[in-house]
mmCIF file of C-alpha atoms in Angstrom:
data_model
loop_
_atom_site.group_PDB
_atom_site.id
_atom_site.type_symbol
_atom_site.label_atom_id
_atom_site.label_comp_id
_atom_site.label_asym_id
_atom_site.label_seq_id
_atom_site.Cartn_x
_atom_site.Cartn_y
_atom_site.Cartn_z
ATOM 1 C CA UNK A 82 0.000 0.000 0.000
ATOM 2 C CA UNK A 83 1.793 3.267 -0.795
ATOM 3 C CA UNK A 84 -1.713 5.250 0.354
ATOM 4 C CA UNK A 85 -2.245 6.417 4.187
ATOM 5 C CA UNK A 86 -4.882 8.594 5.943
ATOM 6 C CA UNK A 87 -8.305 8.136 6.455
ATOM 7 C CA UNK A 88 -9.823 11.814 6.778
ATOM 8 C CA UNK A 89 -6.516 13.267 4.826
ATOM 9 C CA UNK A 90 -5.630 10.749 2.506
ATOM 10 C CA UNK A 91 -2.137 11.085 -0.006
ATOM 11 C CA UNK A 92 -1.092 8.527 -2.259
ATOM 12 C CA UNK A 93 2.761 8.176 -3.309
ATOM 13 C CA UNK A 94 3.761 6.741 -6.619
ATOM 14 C CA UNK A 95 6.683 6.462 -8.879
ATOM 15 C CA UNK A 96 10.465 5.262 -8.477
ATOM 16 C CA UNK A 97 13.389 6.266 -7.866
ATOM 17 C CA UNK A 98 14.750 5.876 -11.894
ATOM 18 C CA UNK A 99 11.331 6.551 -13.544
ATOM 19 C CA UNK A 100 9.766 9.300 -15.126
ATOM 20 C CA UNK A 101 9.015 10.941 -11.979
ATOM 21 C CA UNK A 102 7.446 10.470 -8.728
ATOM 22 C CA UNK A 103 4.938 12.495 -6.654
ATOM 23 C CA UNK A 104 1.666 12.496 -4.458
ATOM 24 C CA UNK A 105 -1.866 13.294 -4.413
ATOM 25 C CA UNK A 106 -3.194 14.654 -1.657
ATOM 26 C CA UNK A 107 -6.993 14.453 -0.966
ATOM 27 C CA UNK A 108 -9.211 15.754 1.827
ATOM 28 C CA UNK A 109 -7.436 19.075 1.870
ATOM 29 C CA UNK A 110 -9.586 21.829 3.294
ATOM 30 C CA UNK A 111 -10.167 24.927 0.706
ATOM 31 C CA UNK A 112 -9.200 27.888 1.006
ATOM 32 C CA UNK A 113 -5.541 27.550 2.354
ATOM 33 C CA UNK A 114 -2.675 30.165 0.908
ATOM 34 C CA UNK A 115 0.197 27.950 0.408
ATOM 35 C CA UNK A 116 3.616 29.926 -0.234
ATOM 36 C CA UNK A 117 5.359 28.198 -2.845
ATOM 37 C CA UNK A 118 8.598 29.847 -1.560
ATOM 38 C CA UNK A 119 7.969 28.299 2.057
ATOM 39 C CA UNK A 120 7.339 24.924 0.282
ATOM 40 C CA UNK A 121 10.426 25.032 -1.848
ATOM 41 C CA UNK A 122 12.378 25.915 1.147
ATOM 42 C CA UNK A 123 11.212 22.408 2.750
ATOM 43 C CA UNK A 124 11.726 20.273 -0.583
ATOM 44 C CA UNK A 125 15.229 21.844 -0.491
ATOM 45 C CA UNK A 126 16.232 20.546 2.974
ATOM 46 C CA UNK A 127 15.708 16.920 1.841
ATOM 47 C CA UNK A 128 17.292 17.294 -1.900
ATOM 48 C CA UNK A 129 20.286 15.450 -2.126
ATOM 49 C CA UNK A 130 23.305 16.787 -3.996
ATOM 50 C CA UNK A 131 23.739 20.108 -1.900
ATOM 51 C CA UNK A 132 25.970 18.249 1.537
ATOM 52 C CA UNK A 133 28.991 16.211 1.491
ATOM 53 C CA UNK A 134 27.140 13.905 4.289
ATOM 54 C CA UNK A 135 24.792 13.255 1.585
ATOM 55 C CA UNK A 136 24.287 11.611 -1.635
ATOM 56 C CA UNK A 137 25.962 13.268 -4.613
ATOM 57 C CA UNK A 138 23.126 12.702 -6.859
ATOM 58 C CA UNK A 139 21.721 15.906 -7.734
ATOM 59 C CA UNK A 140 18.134 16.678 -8.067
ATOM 60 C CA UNK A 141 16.435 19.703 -7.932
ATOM 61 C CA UNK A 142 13.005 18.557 -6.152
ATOM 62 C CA UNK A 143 11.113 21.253 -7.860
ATOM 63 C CA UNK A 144 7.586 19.925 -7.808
ATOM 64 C CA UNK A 145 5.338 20.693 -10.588
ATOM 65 C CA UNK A 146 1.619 21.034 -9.439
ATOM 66 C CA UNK A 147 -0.691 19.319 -11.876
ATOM 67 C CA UNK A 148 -4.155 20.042 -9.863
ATOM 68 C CA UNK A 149 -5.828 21.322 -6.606
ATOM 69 C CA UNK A 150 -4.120 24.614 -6.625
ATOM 70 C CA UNK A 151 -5.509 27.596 -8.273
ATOM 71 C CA UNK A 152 -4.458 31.260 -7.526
ATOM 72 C CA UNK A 153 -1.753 29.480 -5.208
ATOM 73 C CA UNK A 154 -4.940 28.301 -2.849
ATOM 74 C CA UNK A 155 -6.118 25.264 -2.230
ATOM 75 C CA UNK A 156 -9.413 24.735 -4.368
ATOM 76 C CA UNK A 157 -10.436 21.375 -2.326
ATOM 77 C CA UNK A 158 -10.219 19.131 -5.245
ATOM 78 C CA UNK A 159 -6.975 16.459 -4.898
ATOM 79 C CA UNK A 160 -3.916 18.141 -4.565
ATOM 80 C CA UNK A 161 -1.581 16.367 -7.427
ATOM 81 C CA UNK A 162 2.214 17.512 -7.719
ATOM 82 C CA UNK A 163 4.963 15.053 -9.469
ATOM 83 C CA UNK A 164 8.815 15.805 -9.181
ATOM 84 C CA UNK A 165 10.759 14.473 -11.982
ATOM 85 C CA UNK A 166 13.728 12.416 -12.109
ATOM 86 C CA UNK A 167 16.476 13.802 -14.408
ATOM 87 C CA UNK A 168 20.051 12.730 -13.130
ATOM 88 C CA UNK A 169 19.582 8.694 -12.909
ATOM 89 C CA UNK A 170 22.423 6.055 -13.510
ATOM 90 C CA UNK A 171 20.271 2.875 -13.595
ATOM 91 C CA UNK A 172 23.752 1.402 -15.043
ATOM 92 C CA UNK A 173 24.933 1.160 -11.278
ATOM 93 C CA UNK A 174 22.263 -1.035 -10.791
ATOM 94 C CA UNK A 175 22.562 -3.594 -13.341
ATOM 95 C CA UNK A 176 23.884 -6.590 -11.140
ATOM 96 C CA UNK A 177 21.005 -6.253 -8.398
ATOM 97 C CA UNK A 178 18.768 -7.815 -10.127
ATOM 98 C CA UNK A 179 20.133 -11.349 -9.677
ATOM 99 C CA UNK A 180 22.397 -10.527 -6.885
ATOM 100 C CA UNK A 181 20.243 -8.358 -4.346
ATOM 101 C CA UNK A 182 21.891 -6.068 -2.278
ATOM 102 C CA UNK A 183 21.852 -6.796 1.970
ATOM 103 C CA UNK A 184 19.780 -4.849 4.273
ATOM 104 C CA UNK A 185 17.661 -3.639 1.006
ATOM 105 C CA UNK A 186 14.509 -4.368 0.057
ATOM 106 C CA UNK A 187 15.783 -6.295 -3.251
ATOM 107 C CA UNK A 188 15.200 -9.486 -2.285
ATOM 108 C CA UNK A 189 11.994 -9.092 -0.187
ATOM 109 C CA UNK A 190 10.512 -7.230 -3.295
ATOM 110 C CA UNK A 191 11.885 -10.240 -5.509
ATOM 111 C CA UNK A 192 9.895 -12.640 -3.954
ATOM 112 C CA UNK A 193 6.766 -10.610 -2.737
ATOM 113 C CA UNK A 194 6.281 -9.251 -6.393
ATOM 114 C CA UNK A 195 7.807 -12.329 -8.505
ATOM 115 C CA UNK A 196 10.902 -10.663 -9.848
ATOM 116 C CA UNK A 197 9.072 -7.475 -11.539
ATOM 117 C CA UNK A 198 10.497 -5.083 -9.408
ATOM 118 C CA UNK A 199 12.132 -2.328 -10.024
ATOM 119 C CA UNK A 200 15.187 -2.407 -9.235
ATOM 120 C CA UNK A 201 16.980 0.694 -10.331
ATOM 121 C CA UNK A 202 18.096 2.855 -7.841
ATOM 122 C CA UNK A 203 15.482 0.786 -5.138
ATOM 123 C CA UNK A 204 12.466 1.691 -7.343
ATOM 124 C CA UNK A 205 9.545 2.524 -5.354
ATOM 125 C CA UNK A 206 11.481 0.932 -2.273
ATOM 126 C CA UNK A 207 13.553 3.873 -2.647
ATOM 127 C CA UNK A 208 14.522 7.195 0.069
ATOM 128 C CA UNK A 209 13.994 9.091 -3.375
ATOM 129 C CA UNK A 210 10.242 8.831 -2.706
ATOM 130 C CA UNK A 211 10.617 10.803 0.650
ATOM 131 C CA UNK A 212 10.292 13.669 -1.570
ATOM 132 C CA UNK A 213 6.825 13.380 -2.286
ATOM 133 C CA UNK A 214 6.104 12.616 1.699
ATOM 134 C CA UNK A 215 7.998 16.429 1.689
ATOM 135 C CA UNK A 216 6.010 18.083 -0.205
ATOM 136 C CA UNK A 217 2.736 16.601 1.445
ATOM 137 C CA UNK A 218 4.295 18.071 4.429
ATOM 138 C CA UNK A 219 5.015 21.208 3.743
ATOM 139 C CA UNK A 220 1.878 21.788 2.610
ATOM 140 C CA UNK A 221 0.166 20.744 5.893
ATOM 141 C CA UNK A 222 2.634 22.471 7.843
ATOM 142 C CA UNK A 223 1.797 25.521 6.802
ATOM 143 C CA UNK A 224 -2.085 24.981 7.426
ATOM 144 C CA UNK A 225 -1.106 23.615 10.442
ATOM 145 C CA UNK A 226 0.958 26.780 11.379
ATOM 146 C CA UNK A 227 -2.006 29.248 10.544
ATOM 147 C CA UNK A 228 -3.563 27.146 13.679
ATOM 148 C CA UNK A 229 -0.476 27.236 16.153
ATOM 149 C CA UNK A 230 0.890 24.171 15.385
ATOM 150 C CA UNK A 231 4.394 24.103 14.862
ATOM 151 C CA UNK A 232 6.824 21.119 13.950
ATOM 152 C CA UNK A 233 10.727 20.876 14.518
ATOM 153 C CA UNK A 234 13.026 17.536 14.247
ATOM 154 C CA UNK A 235 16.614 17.988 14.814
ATOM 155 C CA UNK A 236 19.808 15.040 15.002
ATOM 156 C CA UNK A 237 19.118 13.613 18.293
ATOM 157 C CA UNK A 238 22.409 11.190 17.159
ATOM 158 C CA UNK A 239 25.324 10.434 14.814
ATOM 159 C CA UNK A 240 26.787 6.449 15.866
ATOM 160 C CA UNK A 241 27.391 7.480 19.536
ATOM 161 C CA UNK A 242 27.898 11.058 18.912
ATOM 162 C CA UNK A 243 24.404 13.024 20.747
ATOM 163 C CA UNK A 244 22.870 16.527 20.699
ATOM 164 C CA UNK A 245 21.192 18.035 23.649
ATOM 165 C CA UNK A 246 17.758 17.403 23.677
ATOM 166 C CA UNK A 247 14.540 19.013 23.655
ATOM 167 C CA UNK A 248 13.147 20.856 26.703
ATOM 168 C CA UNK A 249 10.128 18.482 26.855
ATOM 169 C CA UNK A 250 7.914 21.055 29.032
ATOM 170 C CA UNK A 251 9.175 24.265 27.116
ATOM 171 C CA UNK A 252 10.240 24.681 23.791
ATOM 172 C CA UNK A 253 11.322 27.848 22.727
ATOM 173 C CA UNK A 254 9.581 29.335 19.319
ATOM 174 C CA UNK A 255 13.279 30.775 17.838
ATOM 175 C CA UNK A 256 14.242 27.618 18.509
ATOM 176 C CA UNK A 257 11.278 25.461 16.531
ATOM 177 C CA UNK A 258 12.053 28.212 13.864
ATOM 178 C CA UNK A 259 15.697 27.664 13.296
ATOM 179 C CA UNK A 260 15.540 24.087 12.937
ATOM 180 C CA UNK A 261 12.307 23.952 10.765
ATOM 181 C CA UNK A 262 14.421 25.884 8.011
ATOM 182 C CA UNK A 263 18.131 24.586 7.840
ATOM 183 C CA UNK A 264 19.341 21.615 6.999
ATOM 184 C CA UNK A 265 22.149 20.365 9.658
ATOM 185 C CA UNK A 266 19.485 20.627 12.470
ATOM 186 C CA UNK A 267 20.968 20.445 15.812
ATOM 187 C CA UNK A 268 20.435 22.096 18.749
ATOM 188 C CA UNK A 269 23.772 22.074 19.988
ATOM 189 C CA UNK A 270 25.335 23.541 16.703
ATOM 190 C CA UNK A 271 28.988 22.822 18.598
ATOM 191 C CA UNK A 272 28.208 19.176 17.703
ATOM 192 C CA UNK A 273 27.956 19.516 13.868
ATOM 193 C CA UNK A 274 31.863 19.817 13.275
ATOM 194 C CA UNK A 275 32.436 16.474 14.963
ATOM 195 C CA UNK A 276 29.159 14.791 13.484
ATOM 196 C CA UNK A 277 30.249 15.902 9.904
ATOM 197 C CA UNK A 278 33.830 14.404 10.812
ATOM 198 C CA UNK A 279 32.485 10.948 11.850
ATOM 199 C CA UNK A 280 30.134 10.888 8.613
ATOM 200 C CA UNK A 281 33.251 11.780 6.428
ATOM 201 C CA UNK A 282 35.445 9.109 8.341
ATOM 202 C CA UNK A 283 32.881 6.548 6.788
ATOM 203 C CA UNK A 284 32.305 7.971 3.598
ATOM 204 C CA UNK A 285 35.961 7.758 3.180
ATOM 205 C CA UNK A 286 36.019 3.721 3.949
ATOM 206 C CA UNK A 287 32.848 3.347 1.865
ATOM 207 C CA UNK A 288 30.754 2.408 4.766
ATOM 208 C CA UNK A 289 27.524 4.436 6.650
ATOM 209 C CA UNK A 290 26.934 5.406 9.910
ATOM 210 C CA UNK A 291 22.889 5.504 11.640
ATOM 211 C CA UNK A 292 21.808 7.603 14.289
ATOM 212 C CA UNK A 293 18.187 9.065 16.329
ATOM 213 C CA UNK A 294 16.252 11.678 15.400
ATOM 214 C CA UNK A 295 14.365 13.877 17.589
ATOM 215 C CA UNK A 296 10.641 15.619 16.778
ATOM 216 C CA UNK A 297 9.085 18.188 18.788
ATOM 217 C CA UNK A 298 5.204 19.293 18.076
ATOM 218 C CA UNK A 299 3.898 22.197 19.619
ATOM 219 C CA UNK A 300 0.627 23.708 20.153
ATOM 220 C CA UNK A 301 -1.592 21.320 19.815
ATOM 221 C CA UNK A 302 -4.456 21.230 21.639
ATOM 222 C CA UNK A 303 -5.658 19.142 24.066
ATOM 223 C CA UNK A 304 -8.161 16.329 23.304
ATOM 224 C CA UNK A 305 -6.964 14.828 19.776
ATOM 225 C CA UNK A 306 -6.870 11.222 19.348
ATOM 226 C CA UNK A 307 -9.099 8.393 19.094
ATOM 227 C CA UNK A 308 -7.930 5.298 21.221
ATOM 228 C CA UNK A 309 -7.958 1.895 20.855
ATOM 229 C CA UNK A 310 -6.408 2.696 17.585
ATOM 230 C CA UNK A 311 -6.608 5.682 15.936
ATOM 231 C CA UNK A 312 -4.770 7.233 18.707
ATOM 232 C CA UNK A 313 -1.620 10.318 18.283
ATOM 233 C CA UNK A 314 0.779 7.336 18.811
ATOM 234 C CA UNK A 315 -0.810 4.983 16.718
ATOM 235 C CA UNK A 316 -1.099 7.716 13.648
ATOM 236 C CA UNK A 317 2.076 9.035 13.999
ATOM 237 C CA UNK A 318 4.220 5.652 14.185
ATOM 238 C CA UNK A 319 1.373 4.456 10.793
ATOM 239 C CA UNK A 320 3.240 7.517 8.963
ATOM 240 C CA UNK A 321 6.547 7.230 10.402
ATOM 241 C CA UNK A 322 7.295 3.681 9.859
ATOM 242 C CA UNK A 323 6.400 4.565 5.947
ATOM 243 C CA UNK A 324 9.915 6.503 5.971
ATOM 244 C CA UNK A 325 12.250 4.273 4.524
ATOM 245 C CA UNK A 326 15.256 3.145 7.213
ATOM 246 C CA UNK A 327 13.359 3.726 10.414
ATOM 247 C CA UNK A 328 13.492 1.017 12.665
ATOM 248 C CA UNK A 329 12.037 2.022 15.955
ATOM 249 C CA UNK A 330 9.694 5.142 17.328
ATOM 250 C CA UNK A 331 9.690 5.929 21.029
ATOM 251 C CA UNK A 332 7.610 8.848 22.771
ATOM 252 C CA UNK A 333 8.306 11.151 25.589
ATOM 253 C CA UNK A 334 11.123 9.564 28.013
ATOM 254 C CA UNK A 335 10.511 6.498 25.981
ATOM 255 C CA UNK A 336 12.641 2.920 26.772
ATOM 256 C CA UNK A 337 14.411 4.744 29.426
ATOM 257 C CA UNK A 338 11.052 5.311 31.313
ATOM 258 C CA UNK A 339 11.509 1.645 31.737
ATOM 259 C CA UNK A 340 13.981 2.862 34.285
ATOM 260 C CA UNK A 341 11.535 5.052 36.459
ATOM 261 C CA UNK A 342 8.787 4.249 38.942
ATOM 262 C CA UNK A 343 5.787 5.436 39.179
ATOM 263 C CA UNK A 344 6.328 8.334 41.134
ATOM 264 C CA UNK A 345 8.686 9.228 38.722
ATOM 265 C CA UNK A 346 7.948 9.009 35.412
ATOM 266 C CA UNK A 347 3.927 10.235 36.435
ATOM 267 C CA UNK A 348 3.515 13.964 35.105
ATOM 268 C CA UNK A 349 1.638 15.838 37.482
ATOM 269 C CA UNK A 350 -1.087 18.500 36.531
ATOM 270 C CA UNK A 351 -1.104 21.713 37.698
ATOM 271 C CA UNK A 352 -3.055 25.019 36.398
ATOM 272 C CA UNK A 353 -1.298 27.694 33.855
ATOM 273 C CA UNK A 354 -3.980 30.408 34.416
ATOM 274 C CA UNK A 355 -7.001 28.300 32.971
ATOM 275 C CA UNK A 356 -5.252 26.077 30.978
ATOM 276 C CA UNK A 357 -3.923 22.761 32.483
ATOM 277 C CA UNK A 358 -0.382 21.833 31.882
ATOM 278 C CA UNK A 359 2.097 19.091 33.385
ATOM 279 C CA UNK A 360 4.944 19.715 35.352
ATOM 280 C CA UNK A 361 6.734 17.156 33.608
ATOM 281 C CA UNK A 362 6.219 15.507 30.285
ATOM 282 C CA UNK A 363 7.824 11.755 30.256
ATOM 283 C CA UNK A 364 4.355 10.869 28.600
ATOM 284 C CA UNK A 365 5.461 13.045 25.199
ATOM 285 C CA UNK A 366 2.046 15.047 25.643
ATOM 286 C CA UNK A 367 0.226 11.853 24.804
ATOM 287 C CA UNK A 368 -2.394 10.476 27.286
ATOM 288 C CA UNK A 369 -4.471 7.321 26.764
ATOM 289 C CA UNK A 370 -3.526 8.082 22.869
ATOM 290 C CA UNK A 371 -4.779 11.210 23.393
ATOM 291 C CA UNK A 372 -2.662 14.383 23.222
ATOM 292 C CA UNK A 373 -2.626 16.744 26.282
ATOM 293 C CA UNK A 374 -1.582 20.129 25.264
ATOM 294 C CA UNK A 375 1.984 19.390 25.990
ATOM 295 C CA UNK A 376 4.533 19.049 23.126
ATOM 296 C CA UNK A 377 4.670 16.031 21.287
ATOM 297 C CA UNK A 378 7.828 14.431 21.155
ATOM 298 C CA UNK A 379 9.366 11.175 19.489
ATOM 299 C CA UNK A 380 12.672 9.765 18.799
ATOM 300 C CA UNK A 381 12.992 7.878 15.454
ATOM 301 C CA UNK A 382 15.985 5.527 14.953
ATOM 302 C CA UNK A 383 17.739 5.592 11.865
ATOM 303 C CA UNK A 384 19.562 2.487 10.420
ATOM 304 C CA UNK A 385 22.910 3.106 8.474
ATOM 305 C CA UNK A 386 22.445 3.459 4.842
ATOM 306 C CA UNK A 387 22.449 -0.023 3.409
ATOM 307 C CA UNK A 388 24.026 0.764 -0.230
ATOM 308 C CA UNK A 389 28.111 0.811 1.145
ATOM 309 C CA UNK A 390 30.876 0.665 -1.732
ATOM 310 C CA UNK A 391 32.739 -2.358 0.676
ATOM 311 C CA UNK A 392 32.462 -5.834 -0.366
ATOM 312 C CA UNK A 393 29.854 -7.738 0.571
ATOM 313 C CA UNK A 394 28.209 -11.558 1.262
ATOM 314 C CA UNK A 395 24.946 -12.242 -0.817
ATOM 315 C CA UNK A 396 23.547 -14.537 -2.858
ATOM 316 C CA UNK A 397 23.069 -15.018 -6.667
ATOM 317 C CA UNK A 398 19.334 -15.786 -7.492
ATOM 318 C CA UNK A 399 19.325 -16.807 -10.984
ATOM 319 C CA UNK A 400 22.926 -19.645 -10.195
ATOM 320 C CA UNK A 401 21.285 -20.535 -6.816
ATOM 321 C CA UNK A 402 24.885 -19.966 -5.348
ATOM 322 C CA UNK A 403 26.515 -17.698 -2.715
ATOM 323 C CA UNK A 404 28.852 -14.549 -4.193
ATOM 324 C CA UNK A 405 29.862 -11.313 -3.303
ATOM 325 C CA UNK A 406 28.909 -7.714 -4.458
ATOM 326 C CA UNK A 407 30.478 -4.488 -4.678
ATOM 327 C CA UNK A 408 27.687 -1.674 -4.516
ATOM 328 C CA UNK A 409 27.897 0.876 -6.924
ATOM 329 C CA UNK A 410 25.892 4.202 -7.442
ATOM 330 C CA UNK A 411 25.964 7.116 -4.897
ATOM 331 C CA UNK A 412 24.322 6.964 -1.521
ATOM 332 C CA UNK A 413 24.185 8.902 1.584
ATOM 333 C CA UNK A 414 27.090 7.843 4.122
ATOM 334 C CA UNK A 415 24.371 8.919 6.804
ATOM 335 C CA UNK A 416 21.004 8.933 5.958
ATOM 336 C CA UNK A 417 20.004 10.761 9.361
ATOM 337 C CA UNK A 418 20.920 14.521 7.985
ATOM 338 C CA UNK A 419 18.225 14.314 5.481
ATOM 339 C CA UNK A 420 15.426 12.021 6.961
ATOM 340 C CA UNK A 421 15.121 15.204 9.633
ATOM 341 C CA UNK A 422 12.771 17.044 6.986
ATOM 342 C CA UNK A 423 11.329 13.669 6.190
ATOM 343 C CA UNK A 424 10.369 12.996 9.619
ATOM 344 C CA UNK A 425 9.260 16.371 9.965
ATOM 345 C CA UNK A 426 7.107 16.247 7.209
ATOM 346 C CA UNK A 427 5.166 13.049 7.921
ATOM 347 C CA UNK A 428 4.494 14.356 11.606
ATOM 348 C CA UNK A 429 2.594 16.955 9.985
ATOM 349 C CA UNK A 430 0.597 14.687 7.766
ATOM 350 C CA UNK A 431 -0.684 13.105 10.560
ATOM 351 C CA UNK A 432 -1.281 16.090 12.853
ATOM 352 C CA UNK A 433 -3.637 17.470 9.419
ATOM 353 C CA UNK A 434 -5.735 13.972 9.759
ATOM 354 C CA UNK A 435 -5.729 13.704 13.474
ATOM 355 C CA UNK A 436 -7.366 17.643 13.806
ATOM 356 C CA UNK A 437 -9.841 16.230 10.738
ATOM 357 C CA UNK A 438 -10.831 13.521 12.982
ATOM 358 C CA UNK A 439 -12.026 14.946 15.459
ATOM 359 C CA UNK A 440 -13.307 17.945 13.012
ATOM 360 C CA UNK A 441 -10.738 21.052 14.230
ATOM 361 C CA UNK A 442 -9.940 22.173 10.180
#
């Protein structure tokens, strides 16, 4: 299924070496000013080409709106915008198709669609189809922000390198600002020069390096959510585990609330003039699925980037027989830098059909 939402619904399509790939977006309410500049500024963040930590294939992610958008508003028909490809190499890919590349989806999309996968460049398996997830953000992040809702990820972790984290009571707005709109997100900017070093330490010996990322949402109000299973947690990790390389989602204190008792990890109420906050927030302003008022946070965890130019064990499909295989192509040495956007962007996705739910657009 490349479609998700229920109330907002967007559908994906395309791969990575096609024509092009893009998203419709349906359910959008009309009426809504969307700054093309604003949403340009988002699709750059995620193009690759533009950082050394990142892939050197360069694309420029300009997305060409086909429908839904008249006078630059939203008209509340679907919202259609592709992206085209136009600096592929699907020569780097030629001896995947027999020989499928480890930790990729080559073989698993081998047998689950009987060898007609695309393999070029991961097809529709592909990071490249983040874009699309971009866009669809940055369009609801900018309703969303017209409503107080504001969304900031940043590099929680580089291999065992950490920034500082979020405040998880306070967040400052500055703060939310400056790492909406760059593209080395870190709170803790003193960490980047050590970050970038351990990235280029692995380009260098053809490997990748993983690491956490870290999502703050504020101002959302209290009283979104619909438990068993349509709750903020439940939404969120639906989107989030769409994003190609995540392997685990945790929320407010997380695994290490494992740690805490009761006592401890319990956020008490208390009142902030007539609106009721928590002193604490180990619960990531999510209650019984529902959110609180407090910010939203998660933690995402990154693998490495699979495609590494080192040697490795696989198997050949077509001789039945073990081999080895030398990746070519370009990839990112750490996938985390640009997945921040990504991550980002499918928060606000869900945020847009969580507030439809429960009829708040």
């Amino acid at each position: 299924m490349s479609s998700w939402g229920n109330y907002l619904k967007i559908s994906i399509f395309g791969e990575s070496h096609g024509g092009g790939i893009g998203v419709v977006m349906d359910g959008l309410p009309a009426g809504e000013f969307i700054d093309r500049e604003a949403l340009l500024l988002q699709m750059g963040r995620r193009a690759p080409g533009k950082d050394k930590a990142a892939t050197p294939r360069s694309e420029a992610d300009t997305p060409e709106i086909l429908s839904g958008l008249l006078n630059d508003t939203t008209t509340g028909a679907p919202l259609c915008a592709v992206i085209r490809n136009t600096n592929t190499r699907s020569q780097d890919y030629g001896n995947v198709l027999s020989c499928p590349r480890p930790s990729h989806a080559d073989y698993t999309g081998f047998v689950r669609y009987h060898g007609f996968n695309d393999i070029r460049g991961g097809g529709h398996f592909s990071g490249r189809l983040t874009a699309p997830l971009v866009f669809a953000g940055a369009v609801a992040r900018q309703i969303l922000a017209r409503r107080g809702i504001r969304i900031a990820a940043h590099i929680s972790s580089v291999g065992a390198l950490t920034d500082s984290r979020f405040d998880p009571v306070q967040i400052p707005a500055d703060l939310v600002e400056r790492l909406s709109t760059t593209t080395f997100g870190l709170i803790d900017t003193d960490k980047e020069i050590p970050m970038r070093a351990l990235i280029e330490e692995h380009r260098q010996q053809g490997d990748s390096i993983g690491g956490t990322i870290e999502c703050a949402i504020t101002g959302m109000p209290a009283g979104v959510g619909s438990p068993m299973f349509g709750g903020v947690e439940n939404v969120l990790s639906s989107i989030l585990f769409g994003i190609p390389a995540v392997k685990g989602i945790e929320f407010g204190t997380g695994f290490e609330g494992t740690l805490l008792s009761g006592h401890e990890h319990n956020d008490a109420f208390r009142y902030d003039g007539d609106t009721v906050r928590t002193v604490t927030n180990h619960n990531g302003g999510i209650l019984g699925g529902i959110s609180s008022g407090m910010p939203i946070i998660f933690r995402l965890a990154i693998k490495p980037t699979p495609s590494i130019s080192q040697e490795q064990d696989t198997v050949d499909l077509t001789q039945k027989t073990n081999t080895t295989l030398a990746i070519k192509g370009r990839h990112d040495p750490c996938i985390v830098v640009r997945a921040v956007p990504v991550a980002e962007s499918a928060a606000a996705v869900a945020m847009l059909e969580l507030l439809k739910d429960v009829n708040m657009l």
